[in-house]
Tab-separated table of C-alpha atoms and ligand atoms in Angstrom:
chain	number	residue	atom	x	y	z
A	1	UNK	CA	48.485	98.361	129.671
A	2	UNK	CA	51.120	100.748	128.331
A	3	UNK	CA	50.698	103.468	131.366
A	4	UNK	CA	54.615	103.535	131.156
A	5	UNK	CA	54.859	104.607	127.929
A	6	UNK	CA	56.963	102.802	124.669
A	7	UNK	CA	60.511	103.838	123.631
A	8	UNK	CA	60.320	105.875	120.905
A	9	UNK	CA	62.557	108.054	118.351
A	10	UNK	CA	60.590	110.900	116.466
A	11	UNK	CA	62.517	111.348	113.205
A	12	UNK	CA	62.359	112.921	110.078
A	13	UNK	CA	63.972	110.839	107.359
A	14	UNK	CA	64.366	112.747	103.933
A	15	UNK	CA	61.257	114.031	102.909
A	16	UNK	CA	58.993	111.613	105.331
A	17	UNK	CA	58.881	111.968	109.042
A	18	UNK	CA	58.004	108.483	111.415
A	19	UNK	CA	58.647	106.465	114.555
A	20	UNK	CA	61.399	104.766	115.155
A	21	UNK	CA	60.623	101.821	117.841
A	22	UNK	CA	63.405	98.095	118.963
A	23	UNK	CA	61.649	95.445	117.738
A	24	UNK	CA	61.246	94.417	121.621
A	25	UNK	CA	60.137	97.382	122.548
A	26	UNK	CA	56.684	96.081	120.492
A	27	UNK	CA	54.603	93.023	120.951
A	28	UNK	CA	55.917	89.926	118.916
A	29	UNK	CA	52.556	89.533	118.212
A	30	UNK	CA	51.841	90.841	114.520
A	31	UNK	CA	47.807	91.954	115.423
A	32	UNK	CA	48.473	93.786	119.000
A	33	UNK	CA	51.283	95.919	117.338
A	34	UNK	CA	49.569	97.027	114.250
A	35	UNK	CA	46.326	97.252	117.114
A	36	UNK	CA	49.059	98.948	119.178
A	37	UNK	CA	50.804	101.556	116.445
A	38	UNK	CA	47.131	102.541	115.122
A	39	UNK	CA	46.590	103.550	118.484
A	40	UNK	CA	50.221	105.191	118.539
A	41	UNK	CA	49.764	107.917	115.523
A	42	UNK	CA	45.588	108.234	116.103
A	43	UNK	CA	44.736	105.908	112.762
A	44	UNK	CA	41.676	105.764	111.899
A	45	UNK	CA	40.950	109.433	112.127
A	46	UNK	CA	41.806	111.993	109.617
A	47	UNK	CA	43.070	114.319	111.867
A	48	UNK	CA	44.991	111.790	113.623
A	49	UNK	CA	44.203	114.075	116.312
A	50	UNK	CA	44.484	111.443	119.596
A	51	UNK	CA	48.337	110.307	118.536
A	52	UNK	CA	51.150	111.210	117.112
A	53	UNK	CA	50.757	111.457	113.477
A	54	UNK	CA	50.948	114.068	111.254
A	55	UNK	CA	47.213	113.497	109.044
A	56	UNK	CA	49.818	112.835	106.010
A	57	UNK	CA	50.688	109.682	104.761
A	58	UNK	CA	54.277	111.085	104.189
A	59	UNK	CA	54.275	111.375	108.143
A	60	UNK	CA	52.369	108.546	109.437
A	61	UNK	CA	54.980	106.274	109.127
A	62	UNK	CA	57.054	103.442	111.433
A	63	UNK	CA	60.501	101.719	111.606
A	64	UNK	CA	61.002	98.817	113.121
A	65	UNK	CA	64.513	97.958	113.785
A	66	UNK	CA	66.124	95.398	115.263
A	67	UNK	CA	69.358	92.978	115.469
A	68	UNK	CA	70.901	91.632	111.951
A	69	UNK	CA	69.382	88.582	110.648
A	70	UNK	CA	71.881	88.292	108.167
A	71	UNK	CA	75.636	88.209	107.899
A	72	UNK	CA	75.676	91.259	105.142
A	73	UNK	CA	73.775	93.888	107.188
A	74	UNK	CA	74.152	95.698	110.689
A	75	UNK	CA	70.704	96.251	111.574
A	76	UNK	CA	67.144	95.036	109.714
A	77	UNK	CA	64.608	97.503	108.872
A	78	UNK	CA	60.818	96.841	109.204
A	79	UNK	CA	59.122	99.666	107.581
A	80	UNK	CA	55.435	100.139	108.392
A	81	UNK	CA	52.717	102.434	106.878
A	82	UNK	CA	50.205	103.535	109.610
A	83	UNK	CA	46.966	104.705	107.205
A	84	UNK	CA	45.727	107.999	108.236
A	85	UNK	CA	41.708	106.915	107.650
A	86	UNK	CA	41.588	103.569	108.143
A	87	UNK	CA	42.531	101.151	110.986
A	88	UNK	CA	45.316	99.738	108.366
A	89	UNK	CA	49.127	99.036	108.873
A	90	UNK	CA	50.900	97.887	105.313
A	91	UNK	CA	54.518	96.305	105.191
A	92	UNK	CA	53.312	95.810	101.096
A	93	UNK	CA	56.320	98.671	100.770
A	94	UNK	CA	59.860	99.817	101.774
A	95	UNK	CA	60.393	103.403	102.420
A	96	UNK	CA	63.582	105.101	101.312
A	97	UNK	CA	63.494	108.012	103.094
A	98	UNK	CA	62.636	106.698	106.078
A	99	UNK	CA	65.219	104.489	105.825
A	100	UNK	CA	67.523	107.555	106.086
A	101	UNK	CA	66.751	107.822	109.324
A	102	UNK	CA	67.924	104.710	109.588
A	103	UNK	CA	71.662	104.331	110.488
A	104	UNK	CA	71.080	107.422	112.698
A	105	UNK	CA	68.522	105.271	115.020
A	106	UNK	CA	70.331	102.603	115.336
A	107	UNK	CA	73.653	104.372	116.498
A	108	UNK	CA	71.321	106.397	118.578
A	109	UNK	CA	70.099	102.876	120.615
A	110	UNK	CA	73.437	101.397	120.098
A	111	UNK	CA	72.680	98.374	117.791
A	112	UNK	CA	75.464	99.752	115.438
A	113	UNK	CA	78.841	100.995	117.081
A	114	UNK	CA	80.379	104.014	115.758
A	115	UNK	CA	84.028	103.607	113.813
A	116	UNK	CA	85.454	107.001	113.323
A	117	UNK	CA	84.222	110.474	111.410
A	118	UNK	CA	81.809	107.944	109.046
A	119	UNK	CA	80.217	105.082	110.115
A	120	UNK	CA	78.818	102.826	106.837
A	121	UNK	CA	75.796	101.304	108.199
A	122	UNK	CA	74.510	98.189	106.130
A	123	UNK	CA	70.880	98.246	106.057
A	124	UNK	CA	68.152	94.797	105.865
A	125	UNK	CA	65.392	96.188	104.024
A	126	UNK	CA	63.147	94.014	105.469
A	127	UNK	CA	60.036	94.333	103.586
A	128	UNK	CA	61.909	94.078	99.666
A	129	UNK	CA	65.123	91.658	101.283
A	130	UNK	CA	67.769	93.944	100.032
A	131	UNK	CA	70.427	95.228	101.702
A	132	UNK	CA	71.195	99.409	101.463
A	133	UNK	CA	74.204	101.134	102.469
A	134	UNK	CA	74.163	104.195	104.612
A	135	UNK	CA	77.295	106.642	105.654
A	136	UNK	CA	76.097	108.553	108.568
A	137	UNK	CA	78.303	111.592	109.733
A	138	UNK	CA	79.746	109.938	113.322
A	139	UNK	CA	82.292	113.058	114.650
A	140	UNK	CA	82.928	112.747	118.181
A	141	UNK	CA	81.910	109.319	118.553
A	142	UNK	CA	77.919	110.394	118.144
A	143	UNK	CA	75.429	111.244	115.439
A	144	UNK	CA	75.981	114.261	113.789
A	145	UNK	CA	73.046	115.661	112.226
A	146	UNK	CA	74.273	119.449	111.520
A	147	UNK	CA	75.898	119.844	108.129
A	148	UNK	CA	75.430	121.691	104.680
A	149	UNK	CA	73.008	119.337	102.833
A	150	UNK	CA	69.851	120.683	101.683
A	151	UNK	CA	66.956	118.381	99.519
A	152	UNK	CA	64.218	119.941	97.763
A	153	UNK	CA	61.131	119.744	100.473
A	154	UNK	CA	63.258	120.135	103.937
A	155	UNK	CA	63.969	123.570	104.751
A	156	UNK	CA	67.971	124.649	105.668
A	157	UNK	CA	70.685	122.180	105.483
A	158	UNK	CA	71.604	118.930	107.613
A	159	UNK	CA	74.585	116.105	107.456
A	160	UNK	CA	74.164	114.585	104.256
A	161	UNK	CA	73.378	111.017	104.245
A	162	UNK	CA	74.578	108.796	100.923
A	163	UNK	CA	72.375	105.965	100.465
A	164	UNK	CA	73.177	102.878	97.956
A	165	UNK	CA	71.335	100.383	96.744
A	166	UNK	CA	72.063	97.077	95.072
A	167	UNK	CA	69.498	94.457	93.713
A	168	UNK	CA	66.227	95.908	93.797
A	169	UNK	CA	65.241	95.077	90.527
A	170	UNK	CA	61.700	93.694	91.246
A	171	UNK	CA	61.780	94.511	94.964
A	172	UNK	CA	58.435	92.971	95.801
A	173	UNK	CA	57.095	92.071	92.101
A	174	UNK	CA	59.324	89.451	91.249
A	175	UNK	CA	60.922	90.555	88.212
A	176	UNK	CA	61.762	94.416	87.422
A	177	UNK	CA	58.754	94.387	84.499
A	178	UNK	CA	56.378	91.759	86.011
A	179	UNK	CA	54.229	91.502	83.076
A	180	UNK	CA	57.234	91.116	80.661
A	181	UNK	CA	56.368	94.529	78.493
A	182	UNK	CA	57.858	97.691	78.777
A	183	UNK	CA	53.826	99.149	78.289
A	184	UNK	CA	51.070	97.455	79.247
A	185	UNK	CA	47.677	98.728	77.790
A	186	UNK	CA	45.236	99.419	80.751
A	187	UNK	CA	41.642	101.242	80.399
A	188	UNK	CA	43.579	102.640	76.662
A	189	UNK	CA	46.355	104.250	78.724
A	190	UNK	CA	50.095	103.291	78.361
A	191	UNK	CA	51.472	102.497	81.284
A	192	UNK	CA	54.825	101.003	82.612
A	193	UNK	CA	54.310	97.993	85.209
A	194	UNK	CA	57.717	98.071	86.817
A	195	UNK	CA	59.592	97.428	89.900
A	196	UNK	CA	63.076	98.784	90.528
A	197	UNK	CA	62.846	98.844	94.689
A	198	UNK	CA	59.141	100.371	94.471
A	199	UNK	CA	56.433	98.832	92.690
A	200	UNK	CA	55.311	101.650	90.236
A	201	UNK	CA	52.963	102.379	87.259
A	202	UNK	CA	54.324	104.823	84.966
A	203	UNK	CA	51.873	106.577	82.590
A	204	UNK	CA	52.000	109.925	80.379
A	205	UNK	CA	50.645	112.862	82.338
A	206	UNK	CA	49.075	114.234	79.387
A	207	UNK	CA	47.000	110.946	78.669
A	208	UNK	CA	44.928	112.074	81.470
A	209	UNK	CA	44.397	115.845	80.227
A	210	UNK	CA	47.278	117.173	82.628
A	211	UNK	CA	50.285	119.416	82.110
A	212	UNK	CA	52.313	117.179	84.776
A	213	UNK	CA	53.099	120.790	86.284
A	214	UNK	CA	49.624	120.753	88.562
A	215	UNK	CA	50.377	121.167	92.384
A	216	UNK	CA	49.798	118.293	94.916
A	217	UNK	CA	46.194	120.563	95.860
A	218	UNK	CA	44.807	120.188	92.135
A	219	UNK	CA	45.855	116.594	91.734
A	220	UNK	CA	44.147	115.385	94.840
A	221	UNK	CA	40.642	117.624	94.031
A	222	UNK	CA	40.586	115.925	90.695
A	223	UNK	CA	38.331	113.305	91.200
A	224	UNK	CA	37.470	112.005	87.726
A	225	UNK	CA	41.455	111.697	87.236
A	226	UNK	CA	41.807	109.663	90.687
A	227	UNK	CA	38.878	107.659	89.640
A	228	UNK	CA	40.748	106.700	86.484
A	229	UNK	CA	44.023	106.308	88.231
A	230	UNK	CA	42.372	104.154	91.086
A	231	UNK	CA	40.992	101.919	88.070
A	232	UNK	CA	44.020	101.217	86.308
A	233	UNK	CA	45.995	100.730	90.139
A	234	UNK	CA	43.365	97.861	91.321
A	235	UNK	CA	44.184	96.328	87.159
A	236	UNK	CA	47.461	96.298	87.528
A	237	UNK	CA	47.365	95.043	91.305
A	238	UNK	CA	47.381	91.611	90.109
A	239	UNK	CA	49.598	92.108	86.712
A	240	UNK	CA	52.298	92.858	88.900
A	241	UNK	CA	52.190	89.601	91.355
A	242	UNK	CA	50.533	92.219	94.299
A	243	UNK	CA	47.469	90.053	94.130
A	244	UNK	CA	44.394	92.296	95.410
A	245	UNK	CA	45.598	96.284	96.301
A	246	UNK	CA	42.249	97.185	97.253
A	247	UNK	CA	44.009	98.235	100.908
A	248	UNK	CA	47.536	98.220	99.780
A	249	UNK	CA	49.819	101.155	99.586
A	250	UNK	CA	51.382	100.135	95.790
A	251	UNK	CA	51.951	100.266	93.455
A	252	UNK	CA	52.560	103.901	93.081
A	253	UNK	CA	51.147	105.480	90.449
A	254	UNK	CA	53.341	108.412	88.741
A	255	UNK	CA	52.254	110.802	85.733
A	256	UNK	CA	55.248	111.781	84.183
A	257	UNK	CA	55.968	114.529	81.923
A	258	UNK	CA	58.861	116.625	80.371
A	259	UNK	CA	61.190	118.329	82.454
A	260	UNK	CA	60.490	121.883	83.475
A	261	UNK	CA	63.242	122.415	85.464
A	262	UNK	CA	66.552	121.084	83.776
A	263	UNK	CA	66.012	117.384	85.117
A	264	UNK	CA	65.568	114.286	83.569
A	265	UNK	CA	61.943	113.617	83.701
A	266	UNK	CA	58.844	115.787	85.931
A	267	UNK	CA	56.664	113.637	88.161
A	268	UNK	CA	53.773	113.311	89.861
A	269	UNK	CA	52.688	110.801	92.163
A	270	UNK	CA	49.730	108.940	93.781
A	271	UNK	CA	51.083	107.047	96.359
A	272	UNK	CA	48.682	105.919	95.754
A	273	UNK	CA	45.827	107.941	96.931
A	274	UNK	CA	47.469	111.154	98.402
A	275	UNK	CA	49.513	112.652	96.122
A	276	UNK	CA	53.461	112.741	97.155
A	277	UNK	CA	54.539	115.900	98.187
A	278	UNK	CA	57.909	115.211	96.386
A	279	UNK	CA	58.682	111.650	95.491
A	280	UNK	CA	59.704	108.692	97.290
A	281	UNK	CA	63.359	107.563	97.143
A	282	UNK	CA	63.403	104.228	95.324
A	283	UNK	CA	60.309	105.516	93.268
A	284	UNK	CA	62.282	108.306	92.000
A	285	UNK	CA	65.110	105.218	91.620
A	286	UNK	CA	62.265	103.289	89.586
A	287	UNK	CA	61.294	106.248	87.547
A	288	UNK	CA	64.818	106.654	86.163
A	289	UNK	CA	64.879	102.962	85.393
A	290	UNK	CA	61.881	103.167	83.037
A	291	UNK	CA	63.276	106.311	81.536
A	292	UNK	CA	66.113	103.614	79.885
A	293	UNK	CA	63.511	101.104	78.802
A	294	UNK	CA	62.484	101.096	75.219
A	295	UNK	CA	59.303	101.984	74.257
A	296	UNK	CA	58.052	103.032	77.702
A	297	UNK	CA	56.430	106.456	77.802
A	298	UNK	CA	59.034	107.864	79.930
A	299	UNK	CA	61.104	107.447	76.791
A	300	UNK	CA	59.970	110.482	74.363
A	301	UNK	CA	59.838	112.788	77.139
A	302	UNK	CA	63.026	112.369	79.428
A	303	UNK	CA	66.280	113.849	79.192
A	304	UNK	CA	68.982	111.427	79.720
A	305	UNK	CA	71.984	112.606	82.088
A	306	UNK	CA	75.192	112.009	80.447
A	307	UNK	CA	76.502	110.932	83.895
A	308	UNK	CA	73.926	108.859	85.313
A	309	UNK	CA	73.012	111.518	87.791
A	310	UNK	CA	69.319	111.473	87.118
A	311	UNK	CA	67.064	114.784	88.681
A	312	UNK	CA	63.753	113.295	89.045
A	313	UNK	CA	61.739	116.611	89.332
A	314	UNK	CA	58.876	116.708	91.685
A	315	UNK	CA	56.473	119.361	93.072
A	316	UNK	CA	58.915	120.416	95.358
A	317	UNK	CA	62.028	120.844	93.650
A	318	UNK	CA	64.002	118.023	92.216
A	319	UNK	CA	65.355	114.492	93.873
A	320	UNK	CA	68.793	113.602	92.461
A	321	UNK	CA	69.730	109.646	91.733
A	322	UNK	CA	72.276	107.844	90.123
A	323	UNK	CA	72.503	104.967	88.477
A	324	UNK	CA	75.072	102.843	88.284
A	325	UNK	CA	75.513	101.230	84.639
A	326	UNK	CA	77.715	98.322	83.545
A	327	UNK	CA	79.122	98.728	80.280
A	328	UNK	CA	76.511	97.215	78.300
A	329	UNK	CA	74.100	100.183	79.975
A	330	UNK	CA	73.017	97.150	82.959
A	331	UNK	CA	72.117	98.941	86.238
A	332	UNK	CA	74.309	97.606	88.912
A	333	UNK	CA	73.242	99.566	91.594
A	334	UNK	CA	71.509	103.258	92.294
A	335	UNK	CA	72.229	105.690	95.012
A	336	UNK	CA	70.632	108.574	95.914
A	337	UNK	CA	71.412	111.445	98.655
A	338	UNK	CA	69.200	112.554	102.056
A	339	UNK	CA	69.350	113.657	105.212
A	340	UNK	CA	67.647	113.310	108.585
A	341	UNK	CA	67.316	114.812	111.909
A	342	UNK	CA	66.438	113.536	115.702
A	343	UNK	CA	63.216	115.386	116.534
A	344	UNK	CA	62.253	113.588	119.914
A	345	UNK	CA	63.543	111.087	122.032
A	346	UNK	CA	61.180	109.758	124.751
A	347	UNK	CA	58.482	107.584	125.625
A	348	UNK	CA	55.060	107.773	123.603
A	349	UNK	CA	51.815	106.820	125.223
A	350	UNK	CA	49.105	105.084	123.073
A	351	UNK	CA	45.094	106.539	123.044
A	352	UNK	CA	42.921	103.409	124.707
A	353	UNK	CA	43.405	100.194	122.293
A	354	UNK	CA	39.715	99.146	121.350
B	401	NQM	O1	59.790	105.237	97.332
B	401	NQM	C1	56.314	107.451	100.186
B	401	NQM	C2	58.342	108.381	100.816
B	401	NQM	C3	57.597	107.266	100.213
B	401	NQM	C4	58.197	106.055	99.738
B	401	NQM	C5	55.395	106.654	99.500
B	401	NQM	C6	59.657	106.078	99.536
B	401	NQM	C7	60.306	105.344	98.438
B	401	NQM	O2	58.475	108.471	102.022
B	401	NQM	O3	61.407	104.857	98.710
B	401	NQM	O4	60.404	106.715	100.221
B	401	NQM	O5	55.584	106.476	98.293
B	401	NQM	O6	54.440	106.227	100.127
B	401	NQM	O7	58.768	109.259	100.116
């Protein structure tokens, strides 16, 4: 049925690397594409090793994009996570840095016209409803992707790529603390239920008999720590208006610690059962948010910036966000820097659809 082939952008986008498909270059029909995109990256299979993906969440992932349905944004983003093992496709979450890659694609299939050296492209996050605000490097008329920006986790240095963000308190959970509490109490851990663009449970590394310093490797061959995590995540599933996350991809769940490195705060997280080789872009946002909140555990342990520039260290260097804060100390907004790169452009063929 798809002998021809699909239109298809390989791209990496910060620290994540996906597919980048037109909406109408997919079926309409919600079943045959998730049927169709399993079949696209080799899901269910751990190897992935009949498609595209990469056996990593972090690169098993899709963008949708398509036309404006708004008057405040240029393009809408669909973000879709392709599960590596099982024959799953999730829109539960956003993904900020695949949403770098973003305002490149859609210059790239001309849905946004360049105008001049910077183009700002204004982003529909479909999946949260927010709108983000990319400035993509545009000499020449095109997509520049060569420049002097490195990010902890991409090797050498690329155009940078500011990214803003306004309104994501409680993104997908309603409210940015969907219980009401700064710490909930679950299985006698302290954790943080909170939402600031990523659903996210925030708990004390060392509650769990960890440094915060161990590598992605160790986390993910703990298993009476991901047993314990896994409890508390299906708990607080429902606590934070995500009904049942049995097969969901949030909330993320992040063991912080003191910095090591200079930053604000160390983390490490589960995402939810992988472990993120650095951290995603509006969980690092949601991290910094919870390091403000009183009586959260992030609070005896971070170091607050004294410009709202807010390292969120990681096991791959650090992630840098800022927060934007109103007078009375009110986040108005958070932005955060990437970059992103074209690494294909062609037509990808699909393993048999069962
Ligand atoms: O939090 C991975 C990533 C993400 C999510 C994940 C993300 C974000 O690509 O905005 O970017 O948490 O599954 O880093």
């Amino acid at each position: 049925m798809y002998e021809d082939g699909i239109p298809c952008l390989w791209m990496r986008g910060g620290t994540s690397k996906g597919a980048y498909f037109l909406a109408g270059d997919l079926p309409g029909d919600q079943q045959e594409r998730d049927r169709l995109l399993l079949a696209i990256m080799g899901s269910p299979d751990p190897r992935q090793i009949d498609g595209i993906g990469g056996a990593d969440p972090l690169t098993s992932k899709v963008a949708v994009l398509s036309p404006p349905t708004r008057d405040d944004a240029d393009v809408d983003y669909l973000f879709l996570q392709v599960f590596v093992d099982k024959a799953l496709v999730s829109d539960a979450q956003g993904c900020g840095n695949i949403l770098a890659g973003v305002g490149p694609a859609a210059i790239e299939r001309g849905l946004v016209s360049v105008v001049g050296d910077v183009t700002s492209v204004r982003i529909h996050m479909v999946n949260s409803g927010e709108v983000a605000v990319a400035r993509i490097a545009t000499p020449d008329g095109k997509v520049s992707y060569a420049g002097e920006t490195s990010i902890a986790g991409v090797p050498g240095r690329h155009a940078a790529i500011p990214i803003l963000f306004t309104n994501t308190e409680g993104s997908m959970c309603g409210a940015l603390l969907p219980t009401g509490n700064a710490v909930d109490m679950i299985d006698g851990i302290e954790a943080t239920l909170i939402d600031n663009g990523m659903p996210c449970v925030i708990m004390r590394a060392s509650d769990f008999g960890l440094t915060g310093e161990e590598s992605r490797e160790e986390l993910e061959g703990n298993d009476a720590v991901k047993q314990r995590i896994e409890s508390i995540r299906l708990q607080a599933g429902p606590m934070m208006n995500l009904g049942d996350v049995t097969t969901a991809s949030v909330p993320k769940m992040t063991l912080i610690s003191e910095p090591k490195h200079g930053g604000a705060i160390s983390t490490r997280s589960f995402i939810p059962h992988r472990v993120h080789a650095s951290v995603g872009v509006l969980a690092a946002v949601t991290v910094a948010t919870t390091t403000r909140l009183a009586g959260s555990p992030a609070q005896g342990l971070s170091v607050a910036p004294r410009d709202g520039r807010y390292r969120i260290e990681h096991p791959s260097g650090d992630m840098e966000v800022f927060l934007d804060l109103d007078g009375d100390g009110k986040i108005q907004g958070a932005g955060t820097i990437r970059t992103a790169r074209k690494l294909f452009d062609g037509r990808v063929f699909p393993a048999p659809i069962p």
